[in-house]
Coordinates of N, CA and C and ligand atoms in Angstrom, one line a residue:
M1 N 100.5 150.0 139.8 CA 99.1 150.0 139.2 C 98.3 149.8 140.0
P2 N 97.3 151.0 140.2 CA 96.0 151.2 141.3 C 95.2 149.6 141.6
G3 N 94.8 148.7 142.5 CA 94.4 147.9 142.4 C 94.4 146.4 142.2
L4 N 95.8 146.6 141.9 CA 97.0 145.1 142.3 C 98.0 145.2 143.0
G5 N 97.7 143.7 143.6 CA 98.3 143.6 144.9 C 97.8 143.7 145.9
N6 N 96.5 144.2 146.6 CA 96.4 144.7 147.5 C 95.1 143.3 148.0
G7 N 95.1 142.2 147.4 CA 94.8 141.1 147.9 C 93.2 140.8 147.7
K8 N 92.6 141.6 147.0 CA 91.4 142.0 146.5 C 91.2 141.6 144.9
I9 N 90.3 141.3 144.7 CA 89.9 141.0 143.3 C 88.7 142.2 143.0
V10 N 88.6 143.3 142.5 CA 87.7 144.2 142.1 C 87.7 144.1 141.0
P11 N 85.9 143.6 140.7 CA 85.9 143.8 138.1 C 85.5 145.1 138.0
K12 N 86.0 145.2 137.5 CA 86.5 146.9 136.9 C 86.7 146.8 135.5
G13 N 85.7 145.4 134.7 CA 85.5 145.8 133.5 C 86.5 145.1 132.5
Y14 N 86.0 145.1 131.1 CA 86.7 143.7 129.8 C 87.5 144.7 129.5
F15 N 88.7 143.9 128.7 CA 89.5 144.8 127.7 C 90.0 143.2 126.9
I16 N 90.0 143.8 125.5 CA 90.8 143.1 124.5 C 92.1 142.6 124.7
T17 N 92.2 141.3 123.8 CA 94.1 141.2 124.3 C 94.5 141.0 123.1
D18 N 95.8 141.1 122.9 CA 96.3 140.6 121.5 C 96.3 139.6 120.6
E19 N 95.4 138.8 121.6 CA 94.8 137.6 120.8 C 93.7 137.7 119.7
C20 N 93.3 138.9 119.8 CA 91.9 139.3 119.0 C 92.3 139.1 117.7
I21 N 91.0 138.2 117.2 CA 91.3 137.9 115.4 C 90.8 138.8 114.5
S22 N 90.4 139.9 114.9 CA 89.5 141.0 114.6 C 88.1 140.8 113.4
C23 N 88.1 140.1 114.2 CA 86.8 139.0 113.9 C 85.4 140.1 113.3
G24 N 85.3 140.8 114.7 CA 84.6 142.4 114.5 C 82.8 141.0 115.4
K25 N 82.8 140.2 116.0 CA 81.8 139.6 116.2 C 81.4 140.2 117.7
C26 N 82.4 140.7 118.6 CA 82.4 141.5 119.9 C 80.9 142.7 119.4
A27 N 81.9 143.7 118.4 CA 81.4 144.6 117.8 C 79.9 144.6 118.2
Q28 N 79.8 143.3 116.9 CA 78.3 143.1 116.8 C 76.7 142.8 117.6
V29 N 77.7 142.5 119.0 CA 76.9 142.0 120.1 C 77.2 143.2 120.9
C30 N 77.7 144.1 120.8 CA 77.6 144.7 122.0 C 76.6 145.6 122.3
P31 N 75.7 145.8 123.4 CA 74.5 147.2 122.5 C 74.7 148.5 122.7
Q32 N 75.9 148.7 123.5 CA 76.7 150.1 123.7 C 77.1 150.5 121.9
N33 N 77.7 149.8 121.3 CA 78.2 149.7 120.0 C 80.0 150.5 120.8
A34 N 79.9 149.8 121.8 CA 81.6 150.3 122.5 C 83.0 150.3 122.3
I35 N 82.6 148.5 121.0 CA 83.9 148.3 120.4 C 84.1 148.8 119.0
A36 N 85.4 149.4 119.0 CA 85.8 150.1 117.9 C 86.8 148.6 117.4
T37 N 85.9 148.3 116.0 CA 87.4 146.8 115.2 C 88.6 147.4 115.4
G38 N 89.9 146.5 115.4 CA 90.8 146.7 114.6 C 91.9 145.6 115.0
S39 N 92.9 145.5 115.2 CA 93.8 144.4 115.7 C 94.9 145.1 116.7
P40 N 94.8 145.2 118.0 CA 93.4 144.3 118.7 C 91.9 145.1 118.6
S41 N 90.6 144.3 118.5 CA 89.8 145.6 118.8 C 90.0 146.2 120.2
I42 N 89.1 147.7 120.4 CA 89.3 148.2 121.4 C 88.0 148.0 122.2
I43 N 87.6 148.3 123.4 CA 86.7 148.4 124.2 C 86.7 149.7 124.5
R44 N 86.0 150.5 124.2 CA 86.0 152.5 124.9 C 85.2 152.3 126.2
Q45 N 85.7 152.3 127.5 CA 85.2 151.7 128.3 C 84.8 153.0 128.8
E46 N 84.6 154.4 128.4 CA 83.4 155.3 129.2 C 82.1 155.0 128.1
H47 N 81.7 153.6 127.7 CA 80.8 153.1 127.0 C 80.2 151.9 127.3
C48 N 81.0 151.4 127.4 CA 80.9 150.0 128.4 C 79.9 149.9 129.2
L49 N 78.9 148.7 129.5 CA 78.0 148.5 130.5 C 78.4 147.7 131.5
H50 N 79.4 146.6 131.1 CA 79.6 145.4 131.9 C 79.1 144.6 131.7
C51 N 78.1 144.6 130.3 CA 77.0 143.0 130.1 C 78.0 142.1 129.9
G52 N 79.0 141.7 129.8 CA 79.6 140.5 129.4 C 79.2 139.9 127.7
N53 N 78.5 140.5 126.9 CA 77.9 140.1 125.9 C 79.4 139.3 125.3
C54 N 80.0 140.5 124.8 CA 81.5 140.7 123.9 C 82.2 139.3 124.5
F55 N 82.5 139.2 125.6 CA 83.5 138.4 126.5 C 82.7 136.8 126.2
E56 N 81.3 136.8 126.6 CA 81.0 135.6 126.1 C 80.6 135.0 124.6
H57 N 80.9 136.0 123.6 CA 81.1 135.8 121.9 C 82.0 135.6 121.5
C58 N 83.1 136.1 122.1 CA 84.5 136.0 121.5 C 85.3 134.4 121.5
P59 N 85.4 134.0 119.6 CA 85.2 132.6 119.5 C 86.6 132.3 119.7
V60 N 87.5 133.3 119.9 CA 89.0 133.2 120.6 C 89.5 133.3 122.3
S61 N 88.1 133.4 123.0 CA 88.6 134.2 124.2 C 89.3 135.2 124.2
A62 N 89.5 136.2 123.3 CA 90.5 137.1 123.5 C 89.7 138.2 124.6
I63 N 88.8 138.8 125.1 CA 88.3 139.5 125.9 C 88.6 138.7 127.3
R64 N 89.2 139.3 127.8 CA 88.6 139.1 129.5 C 88.8 140.3 130.3
R65 N 88.6 139.7 131.5 CA 87.7 140.5 132.7 C 88.8 141.1 133.3
N66 N 88.8 142.1 133.8 CA 89.5 142.6 135.2 C 88.7 143.2 136.2
Ligands
SF4_1 S1 80.9 144.6 128.0 FE1 78.9 144.5 127.1 S2 78.8 147.2 126.8 FE2 81.3 146.6 127.5 S3 82.1 146.5 125.6 FE3 81.2 144.4 125.9 S4 79.4 143.9 125.2 FE4 79.9 146.6 125.2
SF4_2 S1 85.1 138.7 119.3 FE1 87.2 138.3 120.0 S2 88.2 138.0 118.1 FE2 86.8 138.9 117.3 S3 87.1 141.4 117.2 FE3 86.0 141.1 119.3 S4 87.9 140.4 120.6 FE4 88.4 140.4 118.2

């Protein structure tokens, strides 16, 4: 895996874990409409601006940053 194990933390984006309860909140707050609600919901990385809105609004903290 590129970027792992090199001793540096490089911000690369947001992703949704399977802790997602498919509430749709993240999709509602995404300015880019980059999130497809599902189980789990998915961030379409090519549209993501890394604004962090989804991350801040997820009620179960299912969204992580890497
Ligand atoms: S970080 Fe911002 S642009 Fe990216 S998916 Fe979350 S809300 Fe949308
Ligand atoms: S806000 Fe969190 S729990 Fe709700 S759909 Fe998005 S990732 Fe899933």
